[in-house]
Short mmCIF file of C-alpha atoms in Angstrom, two decimals:
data_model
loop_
_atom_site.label_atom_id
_atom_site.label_comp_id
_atom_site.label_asym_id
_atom_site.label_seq_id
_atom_site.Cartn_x
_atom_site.Cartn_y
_atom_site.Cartn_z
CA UNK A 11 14.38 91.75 68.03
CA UNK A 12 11.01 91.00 66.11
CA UNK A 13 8.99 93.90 65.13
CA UNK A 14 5.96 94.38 63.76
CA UNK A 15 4.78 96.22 60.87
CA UNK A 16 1.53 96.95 62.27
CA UNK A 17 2.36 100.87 63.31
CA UNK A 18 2.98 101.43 59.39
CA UNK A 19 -0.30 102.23 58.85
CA UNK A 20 -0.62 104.63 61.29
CA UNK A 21 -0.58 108.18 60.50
CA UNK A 22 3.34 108.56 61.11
CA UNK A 23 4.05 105.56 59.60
CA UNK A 24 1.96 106.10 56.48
CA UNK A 25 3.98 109.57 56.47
CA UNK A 26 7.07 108.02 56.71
CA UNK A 27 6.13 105.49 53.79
CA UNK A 28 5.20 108.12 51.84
CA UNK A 29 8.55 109.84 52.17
CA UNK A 30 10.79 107.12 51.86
CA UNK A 31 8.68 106.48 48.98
CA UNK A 32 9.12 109.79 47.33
CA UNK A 33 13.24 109.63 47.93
CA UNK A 34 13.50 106.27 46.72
CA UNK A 35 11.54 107.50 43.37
CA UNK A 36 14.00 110.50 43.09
CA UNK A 37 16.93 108.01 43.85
CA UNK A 38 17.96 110.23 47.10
CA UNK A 39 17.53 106.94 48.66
CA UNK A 40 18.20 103.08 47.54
CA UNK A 41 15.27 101.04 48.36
CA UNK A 42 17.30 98.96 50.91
CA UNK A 43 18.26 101.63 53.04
CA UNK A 44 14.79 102.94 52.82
CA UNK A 45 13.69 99.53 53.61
CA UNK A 46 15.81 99.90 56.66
CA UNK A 47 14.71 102.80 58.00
CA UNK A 48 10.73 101.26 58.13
CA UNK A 49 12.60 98.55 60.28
CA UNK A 50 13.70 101.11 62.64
CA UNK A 51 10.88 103.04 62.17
CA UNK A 52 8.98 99.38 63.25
CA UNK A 53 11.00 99.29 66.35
CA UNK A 54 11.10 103.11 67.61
CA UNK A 55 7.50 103.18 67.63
CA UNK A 56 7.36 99.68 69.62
CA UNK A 57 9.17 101.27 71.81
CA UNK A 58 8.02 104.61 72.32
CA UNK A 59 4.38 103.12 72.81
CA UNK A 60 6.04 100.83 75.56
CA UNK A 61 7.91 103.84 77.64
CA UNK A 62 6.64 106.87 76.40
CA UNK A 63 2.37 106.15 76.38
CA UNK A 64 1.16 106.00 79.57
CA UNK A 65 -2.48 106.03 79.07
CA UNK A 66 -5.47 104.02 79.57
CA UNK A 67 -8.02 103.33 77.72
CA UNK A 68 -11.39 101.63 77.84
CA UNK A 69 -13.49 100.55 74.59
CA UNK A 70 -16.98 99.19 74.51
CA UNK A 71 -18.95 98.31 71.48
CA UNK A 72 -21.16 95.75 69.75
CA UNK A 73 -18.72 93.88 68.16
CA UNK A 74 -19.55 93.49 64.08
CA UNK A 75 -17.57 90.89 63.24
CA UNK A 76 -14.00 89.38 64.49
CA UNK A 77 -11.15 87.56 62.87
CA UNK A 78 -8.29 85.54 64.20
CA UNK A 79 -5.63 84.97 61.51
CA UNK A 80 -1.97 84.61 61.32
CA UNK A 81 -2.12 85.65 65.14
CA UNK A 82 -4.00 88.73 64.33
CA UNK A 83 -7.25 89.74 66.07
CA UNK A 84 -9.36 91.84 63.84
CA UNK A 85 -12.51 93.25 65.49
CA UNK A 86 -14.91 95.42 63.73
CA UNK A 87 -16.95 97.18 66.35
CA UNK A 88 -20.30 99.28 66.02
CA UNK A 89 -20.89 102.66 68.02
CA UNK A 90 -18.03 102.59 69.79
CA UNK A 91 -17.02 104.72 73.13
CA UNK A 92 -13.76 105.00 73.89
CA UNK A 93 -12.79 106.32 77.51
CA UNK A 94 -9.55 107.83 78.37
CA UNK A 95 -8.22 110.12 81.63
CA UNK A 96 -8.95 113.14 79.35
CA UNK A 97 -11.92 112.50 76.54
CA UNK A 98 -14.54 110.00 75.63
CA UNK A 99 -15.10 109.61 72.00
CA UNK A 100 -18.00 108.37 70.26
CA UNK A 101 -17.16 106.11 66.71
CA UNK A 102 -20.07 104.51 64.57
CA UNK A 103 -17.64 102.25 63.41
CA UNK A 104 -14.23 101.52 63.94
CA UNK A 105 -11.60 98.37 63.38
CA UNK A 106 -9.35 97.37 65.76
CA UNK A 107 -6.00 95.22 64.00
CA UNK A 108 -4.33 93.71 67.12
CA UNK A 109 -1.13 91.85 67.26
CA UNK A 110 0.10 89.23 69.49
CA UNK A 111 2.15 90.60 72.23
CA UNK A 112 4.00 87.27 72.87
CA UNK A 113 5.34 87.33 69.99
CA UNK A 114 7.19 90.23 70.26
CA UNK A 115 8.64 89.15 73.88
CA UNK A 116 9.95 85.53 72.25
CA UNK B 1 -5.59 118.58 66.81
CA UNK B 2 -3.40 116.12 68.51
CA UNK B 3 -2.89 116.50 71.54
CA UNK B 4 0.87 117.83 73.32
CA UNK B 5 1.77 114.52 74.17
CA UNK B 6 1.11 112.81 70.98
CA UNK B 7 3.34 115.01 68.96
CA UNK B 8 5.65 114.52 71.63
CA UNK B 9 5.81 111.11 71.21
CA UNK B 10 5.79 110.85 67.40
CA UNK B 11 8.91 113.71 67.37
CA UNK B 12 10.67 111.58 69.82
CA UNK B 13 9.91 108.34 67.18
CA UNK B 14 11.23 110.33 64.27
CA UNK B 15 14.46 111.33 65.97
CA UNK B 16 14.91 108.21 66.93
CA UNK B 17 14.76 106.69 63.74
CA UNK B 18 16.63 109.31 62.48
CA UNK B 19 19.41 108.63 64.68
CA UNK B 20 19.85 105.06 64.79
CA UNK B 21 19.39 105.10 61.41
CA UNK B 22 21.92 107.79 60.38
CA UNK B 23 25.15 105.74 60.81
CA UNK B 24 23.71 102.93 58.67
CA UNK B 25 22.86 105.67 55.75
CA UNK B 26 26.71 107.43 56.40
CA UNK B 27 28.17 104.56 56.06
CA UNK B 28 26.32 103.45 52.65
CA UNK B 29 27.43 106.12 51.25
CA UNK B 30 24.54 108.60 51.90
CA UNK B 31 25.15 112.22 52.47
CA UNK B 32 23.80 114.11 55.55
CA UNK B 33 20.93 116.10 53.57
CA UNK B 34 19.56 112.62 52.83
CA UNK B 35 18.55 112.48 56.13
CA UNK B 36 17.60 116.27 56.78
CA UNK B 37 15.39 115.33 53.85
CA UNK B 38 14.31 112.35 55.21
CA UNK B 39 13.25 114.35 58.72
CA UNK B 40 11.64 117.25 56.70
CA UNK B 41 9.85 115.45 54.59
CA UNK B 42 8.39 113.22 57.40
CA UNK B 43 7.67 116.51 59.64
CA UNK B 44 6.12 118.16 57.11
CA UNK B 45 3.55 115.27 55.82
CA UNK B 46 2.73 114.47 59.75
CA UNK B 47 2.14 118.44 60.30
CA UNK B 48 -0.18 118.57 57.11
CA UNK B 49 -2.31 115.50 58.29
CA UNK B 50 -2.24 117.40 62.02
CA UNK B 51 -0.33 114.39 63.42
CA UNK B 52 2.29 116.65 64.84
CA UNK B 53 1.11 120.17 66.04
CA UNK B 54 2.85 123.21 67.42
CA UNK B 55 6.61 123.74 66.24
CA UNK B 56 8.90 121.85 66.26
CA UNK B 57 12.27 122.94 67.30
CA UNK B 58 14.30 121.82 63.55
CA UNK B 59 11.97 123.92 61.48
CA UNK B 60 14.97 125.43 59.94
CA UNK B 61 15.68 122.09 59.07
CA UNK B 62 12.32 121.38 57.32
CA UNK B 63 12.63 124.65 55.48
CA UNK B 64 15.48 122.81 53.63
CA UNK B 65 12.92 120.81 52.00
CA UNK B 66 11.45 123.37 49.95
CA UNK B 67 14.36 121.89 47.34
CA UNK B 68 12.57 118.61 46.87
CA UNK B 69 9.22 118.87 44.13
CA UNK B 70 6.66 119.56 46.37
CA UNK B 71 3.50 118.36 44.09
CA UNK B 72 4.65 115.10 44.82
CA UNK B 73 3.95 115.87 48.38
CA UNK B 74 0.55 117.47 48.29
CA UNK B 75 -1.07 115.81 45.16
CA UNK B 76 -1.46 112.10 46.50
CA UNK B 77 -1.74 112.95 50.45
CA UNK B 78 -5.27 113.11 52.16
CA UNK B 79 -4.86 113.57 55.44
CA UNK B 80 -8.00 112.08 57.21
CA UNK B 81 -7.93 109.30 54.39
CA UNK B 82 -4.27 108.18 54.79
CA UNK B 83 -5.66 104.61 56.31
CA UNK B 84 -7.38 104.04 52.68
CA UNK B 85 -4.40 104.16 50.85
CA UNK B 86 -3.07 100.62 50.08
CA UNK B 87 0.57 102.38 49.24
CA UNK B 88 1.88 100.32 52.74
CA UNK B 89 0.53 96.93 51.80
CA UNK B 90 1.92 97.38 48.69
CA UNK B 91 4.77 98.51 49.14
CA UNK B 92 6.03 96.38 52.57
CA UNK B 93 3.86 93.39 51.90
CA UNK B 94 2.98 92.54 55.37
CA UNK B 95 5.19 89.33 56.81
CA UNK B 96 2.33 86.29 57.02
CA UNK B 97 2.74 85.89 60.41
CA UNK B 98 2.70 89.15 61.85
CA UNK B 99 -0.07 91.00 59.84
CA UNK B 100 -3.24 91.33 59.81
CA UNK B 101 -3.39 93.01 56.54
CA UNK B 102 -4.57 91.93 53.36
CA UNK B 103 -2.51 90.24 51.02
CA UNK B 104 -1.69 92.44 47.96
CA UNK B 105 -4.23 91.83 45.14
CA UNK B 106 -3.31 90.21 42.63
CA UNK B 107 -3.24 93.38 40.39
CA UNK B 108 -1.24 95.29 42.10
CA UNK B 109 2.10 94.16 42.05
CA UNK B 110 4.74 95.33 44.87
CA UNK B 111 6.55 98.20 44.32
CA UNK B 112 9.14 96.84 42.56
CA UNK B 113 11.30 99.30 44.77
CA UNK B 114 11.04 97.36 47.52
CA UNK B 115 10.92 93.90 46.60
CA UNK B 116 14.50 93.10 46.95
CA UNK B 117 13.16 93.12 50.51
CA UNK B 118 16.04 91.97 53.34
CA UNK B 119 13.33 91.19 55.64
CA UNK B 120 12.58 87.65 55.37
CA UNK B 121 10.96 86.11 52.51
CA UNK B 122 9.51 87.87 49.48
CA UNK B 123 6.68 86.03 48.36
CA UNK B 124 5.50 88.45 45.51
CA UNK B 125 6.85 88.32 42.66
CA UNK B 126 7.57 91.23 40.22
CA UNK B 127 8.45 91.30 36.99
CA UNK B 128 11.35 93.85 37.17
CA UNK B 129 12.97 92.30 40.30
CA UNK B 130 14.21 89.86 37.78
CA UNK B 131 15.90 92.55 35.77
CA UNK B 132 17.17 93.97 39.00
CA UNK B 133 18.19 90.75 40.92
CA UNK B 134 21.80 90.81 39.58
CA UNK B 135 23.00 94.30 41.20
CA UNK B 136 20.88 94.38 43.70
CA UNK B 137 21.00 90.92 45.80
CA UNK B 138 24.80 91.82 45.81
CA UNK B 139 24.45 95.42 47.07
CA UNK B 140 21.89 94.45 49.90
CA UNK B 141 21.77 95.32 53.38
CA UNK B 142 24.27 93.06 54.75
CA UNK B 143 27.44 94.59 53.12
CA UNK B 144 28.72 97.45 55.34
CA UNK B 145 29.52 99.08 52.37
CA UNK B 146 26.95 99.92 48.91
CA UNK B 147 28.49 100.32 45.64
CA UNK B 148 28.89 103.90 44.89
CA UNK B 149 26.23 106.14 44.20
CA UNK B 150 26.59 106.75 40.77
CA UNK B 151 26.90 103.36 38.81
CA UNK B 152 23.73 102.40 40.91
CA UNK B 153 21.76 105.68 40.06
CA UNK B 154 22.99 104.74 36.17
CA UNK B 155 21.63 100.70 37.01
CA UNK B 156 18.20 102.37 38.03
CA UNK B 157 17.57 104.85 35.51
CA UNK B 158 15.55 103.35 33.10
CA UNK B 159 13.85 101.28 35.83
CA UNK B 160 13.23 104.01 37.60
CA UNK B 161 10.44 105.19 35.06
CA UNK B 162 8.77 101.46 35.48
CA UNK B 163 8.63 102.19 39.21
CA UNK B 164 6.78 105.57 38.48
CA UNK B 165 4.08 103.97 36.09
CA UNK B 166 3.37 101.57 38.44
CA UNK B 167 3.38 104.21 41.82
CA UNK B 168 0.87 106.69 40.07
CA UNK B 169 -1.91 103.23 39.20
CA UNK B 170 -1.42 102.62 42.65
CA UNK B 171 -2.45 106.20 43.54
CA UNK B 172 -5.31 105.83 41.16
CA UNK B 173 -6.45 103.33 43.00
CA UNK B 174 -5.38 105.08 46.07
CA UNK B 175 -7.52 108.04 45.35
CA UNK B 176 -10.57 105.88 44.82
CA UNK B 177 -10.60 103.65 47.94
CA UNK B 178 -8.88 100.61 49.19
CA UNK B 179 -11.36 98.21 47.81
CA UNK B 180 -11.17 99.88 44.65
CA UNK B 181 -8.76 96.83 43.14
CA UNK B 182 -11.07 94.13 43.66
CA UNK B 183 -14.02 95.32 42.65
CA UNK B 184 -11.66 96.92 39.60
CA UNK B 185 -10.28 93.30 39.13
CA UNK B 186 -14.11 92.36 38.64
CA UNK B 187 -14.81 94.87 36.31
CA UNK B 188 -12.08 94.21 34.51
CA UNK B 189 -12.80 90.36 34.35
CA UNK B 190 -16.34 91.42 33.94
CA UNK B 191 -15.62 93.81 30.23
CA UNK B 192 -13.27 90.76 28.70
CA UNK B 193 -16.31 88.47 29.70
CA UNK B 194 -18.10 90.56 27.77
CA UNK B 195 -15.42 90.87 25.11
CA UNK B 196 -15.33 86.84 24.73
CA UNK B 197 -19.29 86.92 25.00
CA UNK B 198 -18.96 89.17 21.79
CA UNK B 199 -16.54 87.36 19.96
CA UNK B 200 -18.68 84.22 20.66
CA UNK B 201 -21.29 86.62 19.33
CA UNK B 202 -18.99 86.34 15.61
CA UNK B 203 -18.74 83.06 15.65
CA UNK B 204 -22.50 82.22 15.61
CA UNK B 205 -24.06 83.14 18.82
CA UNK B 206 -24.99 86.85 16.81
CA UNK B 207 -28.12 85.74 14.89
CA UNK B 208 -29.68 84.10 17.44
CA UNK B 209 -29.37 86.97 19.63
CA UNK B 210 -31.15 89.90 17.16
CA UNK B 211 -33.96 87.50 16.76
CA UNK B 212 -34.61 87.04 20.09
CA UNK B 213 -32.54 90.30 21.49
CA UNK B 214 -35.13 92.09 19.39
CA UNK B 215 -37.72 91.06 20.77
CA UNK B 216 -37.04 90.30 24.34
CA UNK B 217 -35.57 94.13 24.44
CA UNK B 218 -38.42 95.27 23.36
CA UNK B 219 -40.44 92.96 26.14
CA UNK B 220 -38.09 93.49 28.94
CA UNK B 221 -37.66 97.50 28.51
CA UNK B 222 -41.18 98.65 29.82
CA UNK B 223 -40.93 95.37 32.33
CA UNK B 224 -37.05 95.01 33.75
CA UNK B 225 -35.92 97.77 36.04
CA UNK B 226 -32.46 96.11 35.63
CA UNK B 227 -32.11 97.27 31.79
CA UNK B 228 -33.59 100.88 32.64
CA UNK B 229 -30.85 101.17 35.24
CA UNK B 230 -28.55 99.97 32.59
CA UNK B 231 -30.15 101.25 29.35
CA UNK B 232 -27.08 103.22 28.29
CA UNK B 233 -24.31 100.36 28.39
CA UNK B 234 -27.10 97.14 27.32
CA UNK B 235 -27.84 99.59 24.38
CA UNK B 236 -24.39 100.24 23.39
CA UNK B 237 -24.30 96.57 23.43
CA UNK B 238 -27.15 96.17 21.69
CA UNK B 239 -26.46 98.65 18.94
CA UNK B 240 -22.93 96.89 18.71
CA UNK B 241 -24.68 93.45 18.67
CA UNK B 242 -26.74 94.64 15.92
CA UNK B 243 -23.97 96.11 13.74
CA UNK B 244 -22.04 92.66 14.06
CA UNK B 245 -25.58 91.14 13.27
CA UNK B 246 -26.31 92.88 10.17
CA UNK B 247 -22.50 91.10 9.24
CA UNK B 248 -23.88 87.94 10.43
CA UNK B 249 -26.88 87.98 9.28
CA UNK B 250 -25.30 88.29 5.74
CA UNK B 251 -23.13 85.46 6.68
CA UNK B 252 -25.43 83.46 8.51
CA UNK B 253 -28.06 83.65 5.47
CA UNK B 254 -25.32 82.19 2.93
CA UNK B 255 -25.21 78.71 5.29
CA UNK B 256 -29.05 78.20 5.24
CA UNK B 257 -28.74 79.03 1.16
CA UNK B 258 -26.74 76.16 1.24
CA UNK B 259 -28.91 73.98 2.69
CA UNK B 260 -31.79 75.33 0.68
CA UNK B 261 -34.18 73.32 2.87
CA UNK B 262 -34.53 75.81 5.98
CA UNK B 263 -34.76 79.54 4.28
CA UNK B 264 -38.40 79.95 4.98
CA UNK B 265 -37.45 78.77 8.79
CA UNK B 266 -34.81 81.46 8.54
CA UNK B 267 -36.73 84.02 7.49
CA UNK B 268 -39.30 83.36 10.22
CA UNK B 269 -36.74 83.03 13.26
CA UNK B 270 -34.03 85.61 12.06
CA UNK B 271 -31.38 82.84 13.28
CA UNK B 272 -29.06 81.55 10.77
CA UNK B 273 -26.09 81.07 13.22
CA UNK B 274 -26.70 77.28 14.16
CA UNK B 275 -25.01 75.14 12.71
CA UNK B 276 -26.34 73.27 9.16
CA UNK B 277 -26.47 69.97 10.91
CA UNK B 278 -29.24 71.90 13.35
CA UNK B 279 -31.09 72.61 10.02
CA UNK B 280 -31.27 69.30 8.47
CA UNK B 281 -32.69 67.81 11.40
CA UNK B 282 -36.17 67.88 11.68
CA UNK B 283 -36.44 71.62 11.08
CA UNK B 284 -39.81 73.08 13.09
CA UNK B 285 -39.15 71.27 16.25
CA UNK B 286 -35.32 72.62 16.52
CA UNK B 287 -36.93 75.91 15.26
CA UNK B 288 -39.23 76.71 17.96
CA UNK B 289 -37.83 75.84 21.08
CA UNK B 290 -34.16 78.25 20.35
CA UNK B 291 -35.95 81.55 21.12
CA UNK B 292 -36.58 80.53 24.37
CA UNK B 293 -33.26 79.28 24.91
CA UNK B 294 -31.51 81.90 23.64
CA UNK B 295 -33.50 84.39 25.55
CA UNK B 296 -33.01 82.81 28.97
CA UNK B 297 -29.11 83.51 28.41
CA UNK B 298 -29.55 86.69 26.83
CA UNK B 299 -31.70 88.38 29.20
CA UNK B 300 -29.78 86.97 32.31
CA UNK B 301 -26.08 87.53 31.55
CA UNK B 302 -25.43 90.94 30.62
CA UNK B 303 -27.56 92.77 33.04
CA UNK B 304 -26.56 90.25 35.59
CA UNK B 305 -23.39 90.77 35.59
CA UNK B 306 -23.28 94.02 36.02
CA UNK B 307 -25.70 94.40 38.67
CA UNK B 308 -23.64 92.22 40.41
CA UNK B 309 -20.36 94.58 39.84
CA UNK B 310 -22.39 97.19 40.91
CA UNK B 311 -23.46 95.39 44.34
CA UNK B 312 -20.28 94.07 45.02
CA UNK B 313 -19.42 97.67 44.63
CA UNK B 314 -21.79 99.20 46.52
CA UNK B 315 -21.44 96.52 49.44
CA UNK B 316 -17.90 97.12 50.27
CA UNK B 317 -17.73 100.48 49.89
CA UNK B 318 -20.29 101.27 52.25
CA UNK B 319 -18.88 98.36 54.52
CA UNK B 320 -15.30 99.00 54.43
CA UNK B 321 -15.25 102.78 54.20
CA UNK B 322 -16.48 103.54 57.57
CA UNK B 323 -14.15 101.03 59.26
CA UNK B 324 -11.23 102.46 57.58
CA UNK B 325 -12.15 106.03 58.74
CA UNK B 326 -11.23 105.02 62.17
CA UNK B 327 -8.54 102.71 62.90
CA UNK B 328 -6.56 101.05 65.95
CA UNK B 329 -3.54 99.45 65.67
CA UNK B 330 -2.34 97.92 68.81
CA UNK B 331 -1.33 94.75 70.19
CA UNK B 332 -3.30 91.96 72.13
CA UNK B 333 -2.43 90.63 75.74
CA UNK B 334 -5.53 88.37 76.12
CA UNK B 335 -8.71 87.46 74.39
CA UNK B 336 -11.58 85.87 76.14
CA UNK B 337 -14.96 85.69 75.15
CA UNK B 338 -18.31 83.85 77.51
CA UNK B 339 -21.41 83.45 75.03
CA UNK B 340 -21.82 86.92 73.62
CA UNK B 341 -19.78 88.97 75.64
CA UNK B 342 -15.90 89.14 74.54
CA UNK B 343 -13.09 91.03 76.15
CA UNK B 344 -9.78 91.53 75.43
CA UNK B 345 -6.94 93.52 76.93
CA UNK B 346 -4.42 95.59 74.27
CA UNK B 347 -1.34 97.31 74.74
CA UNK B 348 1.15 99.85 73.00
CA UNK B 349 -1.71 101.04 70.60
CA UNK B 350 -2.24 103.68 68.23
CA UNK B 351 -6.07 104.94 67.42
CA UNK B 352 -6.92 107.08 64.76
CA UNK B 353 -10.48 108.57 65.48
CA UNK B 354 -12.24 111.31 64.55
CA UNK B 355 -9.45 112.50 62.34
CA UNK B 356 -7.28 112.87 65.61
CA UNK B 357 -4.32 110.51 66.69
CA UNK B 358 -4.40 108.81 70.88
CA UNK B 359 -1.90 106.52 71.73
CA UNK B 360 -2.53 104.37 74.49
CA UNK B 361 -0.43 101.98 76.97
CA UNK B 362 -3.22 99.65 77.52
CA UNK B 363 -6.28 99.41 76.54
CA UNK B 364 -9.56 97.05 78.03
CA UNK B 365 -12.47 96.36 75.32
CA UNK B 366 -15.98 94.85 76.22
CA UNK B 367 -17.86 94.02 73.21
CA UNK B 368 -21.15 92.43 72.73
CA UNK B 369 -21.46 90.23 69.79
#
């Protein structure tokens, strides 16, 4: 199954990098098992956002600037409102890093 | 600060990894506390960055991690800035096809940890995956079985303090913004300019530039705003170009001496540096027009450059900071856009904003260009 890497940067995975990082340093860990567990780490989170999140969300903005690369939409938007069920939050500036979803079904 | 649900989630996502993960460590060899580290470790950094909130139910497992140093943990960890730090790009240099990321700067070499990578193609090359090629392309991922512990801890020692140089100039960098290396990478280029500009300065360039530096210094202070802003550094330079000068100057006044023609020219001009031939030739008309020449250069390159380090600077910071303060990370159904107005439809997302995690199934955006 493909993953992406794309949740690493989130706050748990930047948590998790940072860990593995620290074990691997001590030599608790070898880097390929380490390496490993991101891979998991790609696909639990794939996963968990596919059965777990339920939510909606709507986003509107003045879009900055946008990128398509590599399959990768990059949007930079400007005073931002995002609307969920529960709060509505206000962002001067915020980037959105999207991945193609096709690619993951292939 | 998260809400219920979102610490749900990301406990669920750590025991899962944690558990499909586990046999794989077991069976390399790995004891069990490696992964009640792993999963205290984890907890712990997501509770300090108010990821996860509340308790969660192992915290007499994450109390085991009070053995592991903990100013490794606290020292390089900001929670709101954790999207700053480049430690993921260069560590896991994103897969071309799947990321969005920047490619690792040239500076910054891969953490030579990781770069016997077993996912697909490693395209960055560092210097001590050479060394480590050997022992460690045959104790990848695909054995079932590592090599034991020790005679790999042994292999790693002495690399292991290479690794730790190059982590803590990644944190430096870290700590001052994920732009930092490129505009560091200027600077950088920008000082050994200025070294080679110096050196050039030895070689003949010197006494051409206290004639003129002298006086266009003394022109440009009250006038340039640029040299003001930089008075300290140009006059460092200056006073260094002056002290190689003086050298010159001794130098350069023993080539006219051989001439014997051109010493009252030198005398007048302060510029011995050119080159005999310069002399011979019809000496007043070659005399007058180098201070202009040599100002033009001199005034425009040193403060130039660095006012343009500084903008450079200055523009990406103040671009790239905001946008990395708030982050989404999510995938993209569709993408449509009529004249100005663009929409697009994402799913399975993660947003960081505010300092404060949502997840989201799906997600609808309307922007206006």
């Amino acid at each position: 199954m493909a993953t992406f890497e794309l949740y690493r940067r989130s706050t748990i995975g930047m948590c998790l990098t940072e860990t593995l990082d620290e074990m691997v340093s001590n030599g608790t860990l070898s880097p390929e098992l380490a390496i490993q567990v991101l891979v998991q780490f790609d696909k639990s989170m794939t996963e968990a956002l596919e059965s777990q999140v339920k939510s909606k969300v709507s986003i509107k903005g003045h879009l900055h600037t946008y990128r398509f690369c590599d399959n990768v939409w990059t949007f930079i938007l400007q005073d931002a409102t995002f609307k969920n069920e529960e709060c509505q939050e206000l962002v001067k500036s915020v980037k959105i890093v999207a991945c193609d979803s096709k690619l993951l079904t292939q | 600060m998260a809400t219920p649900s979102v610490s749900a989630v990301y406990i669920h996502v750590i025991d899962d990894v944690l558990s499909k993960v586990r046999e794989d460590l077991i069976n390399s060899g790995a004891s069990d506390s490696v992964l009640t580290e792993l999963q205290a470790l984890w907890e712990m950094k997501m509770m300090q960055c108010g990821a996860i909130t509340g308790t969660i139910e192992r915290s007499s497992a994450s109390k085991t991690a009070g053995v592991t140093p903990v100013h490794d943990l606290n020292v390089p960890y900001e929670g709101p800035e954790e999207y700053e730090t480049p430690t993921a790009e260069i560590l896991f240099p994103p897969t071309p096809l799947q990321t969005p990321i920047q490619t690792p700067l040239p500076g910054n070499v891969d953490h030579p940890m990781y770069s016997s990578s077993p996912m697909g193609p490693n395209d960055y090359p560092t210097p001590v995956n050479d060394m480590r090629n050997g022992g460690d392309v045959k104790g990848g991922r695909p054995s079932p079985y590592m090599q034991p512990p020790s005679p790999w801890m042994t292999q790693r020692s002495p690399l292991g303090v290479d690794v730790n140089v190059a982590y803590v100039e990644g944190r430096e960098e870290v700590d001052r913004g994920a732009n930092q290396p490129t505009t560091q990478d200027f600077f950088s280029s920008g000082k050994r300019k200025r070294d080679d500009y110096a050196l050039n300065f030895q070689d003949g360039f010197i006494p051409q530039q206290d004639g003129a530096g002298d006086v266009t210094l003394e022109i440009f202070l009250p006038e340039g705003n640029e040299l003001k802003q930089f008075s300290a550094s140009s006059s460092g330079v200056a006073a260094n170009a002056e002290t190689v000068s003086l050298q010159d100057k001794k130098s350069a006044s023993r080539i006219p001496q051989l001439d014997g023609t051109n010493d009252a020219f030198d005398d007048m001009f302060l510029q011995g540096g050119n080159t005999p031939a310069d002399h011979r030739v019809a000496t007043p008309s070659v005399g007058t027009p180098k201070p202009s020449t040599d100002a033009v250069p001199e005034d425009d390159e040193p403060p130039l450059n660095e006012d343009d380090d500084d903008d450079l600077d200055d523009l990406e910071q103040g671009e790239e900071e905001p946008n990395t303060h708030h982050l989404i990370l999510a995938q993209f159904d569709k993408v449509t856009r009529t004249k100005s107005r663009w929409k697009c439809t994402l799913k399975d997302g993660i947003m960081h904003l505010n300092n404060r995690d949502i997840l989201f199934n799906k997600a609808t955006g309307e922007f206006e260009f």
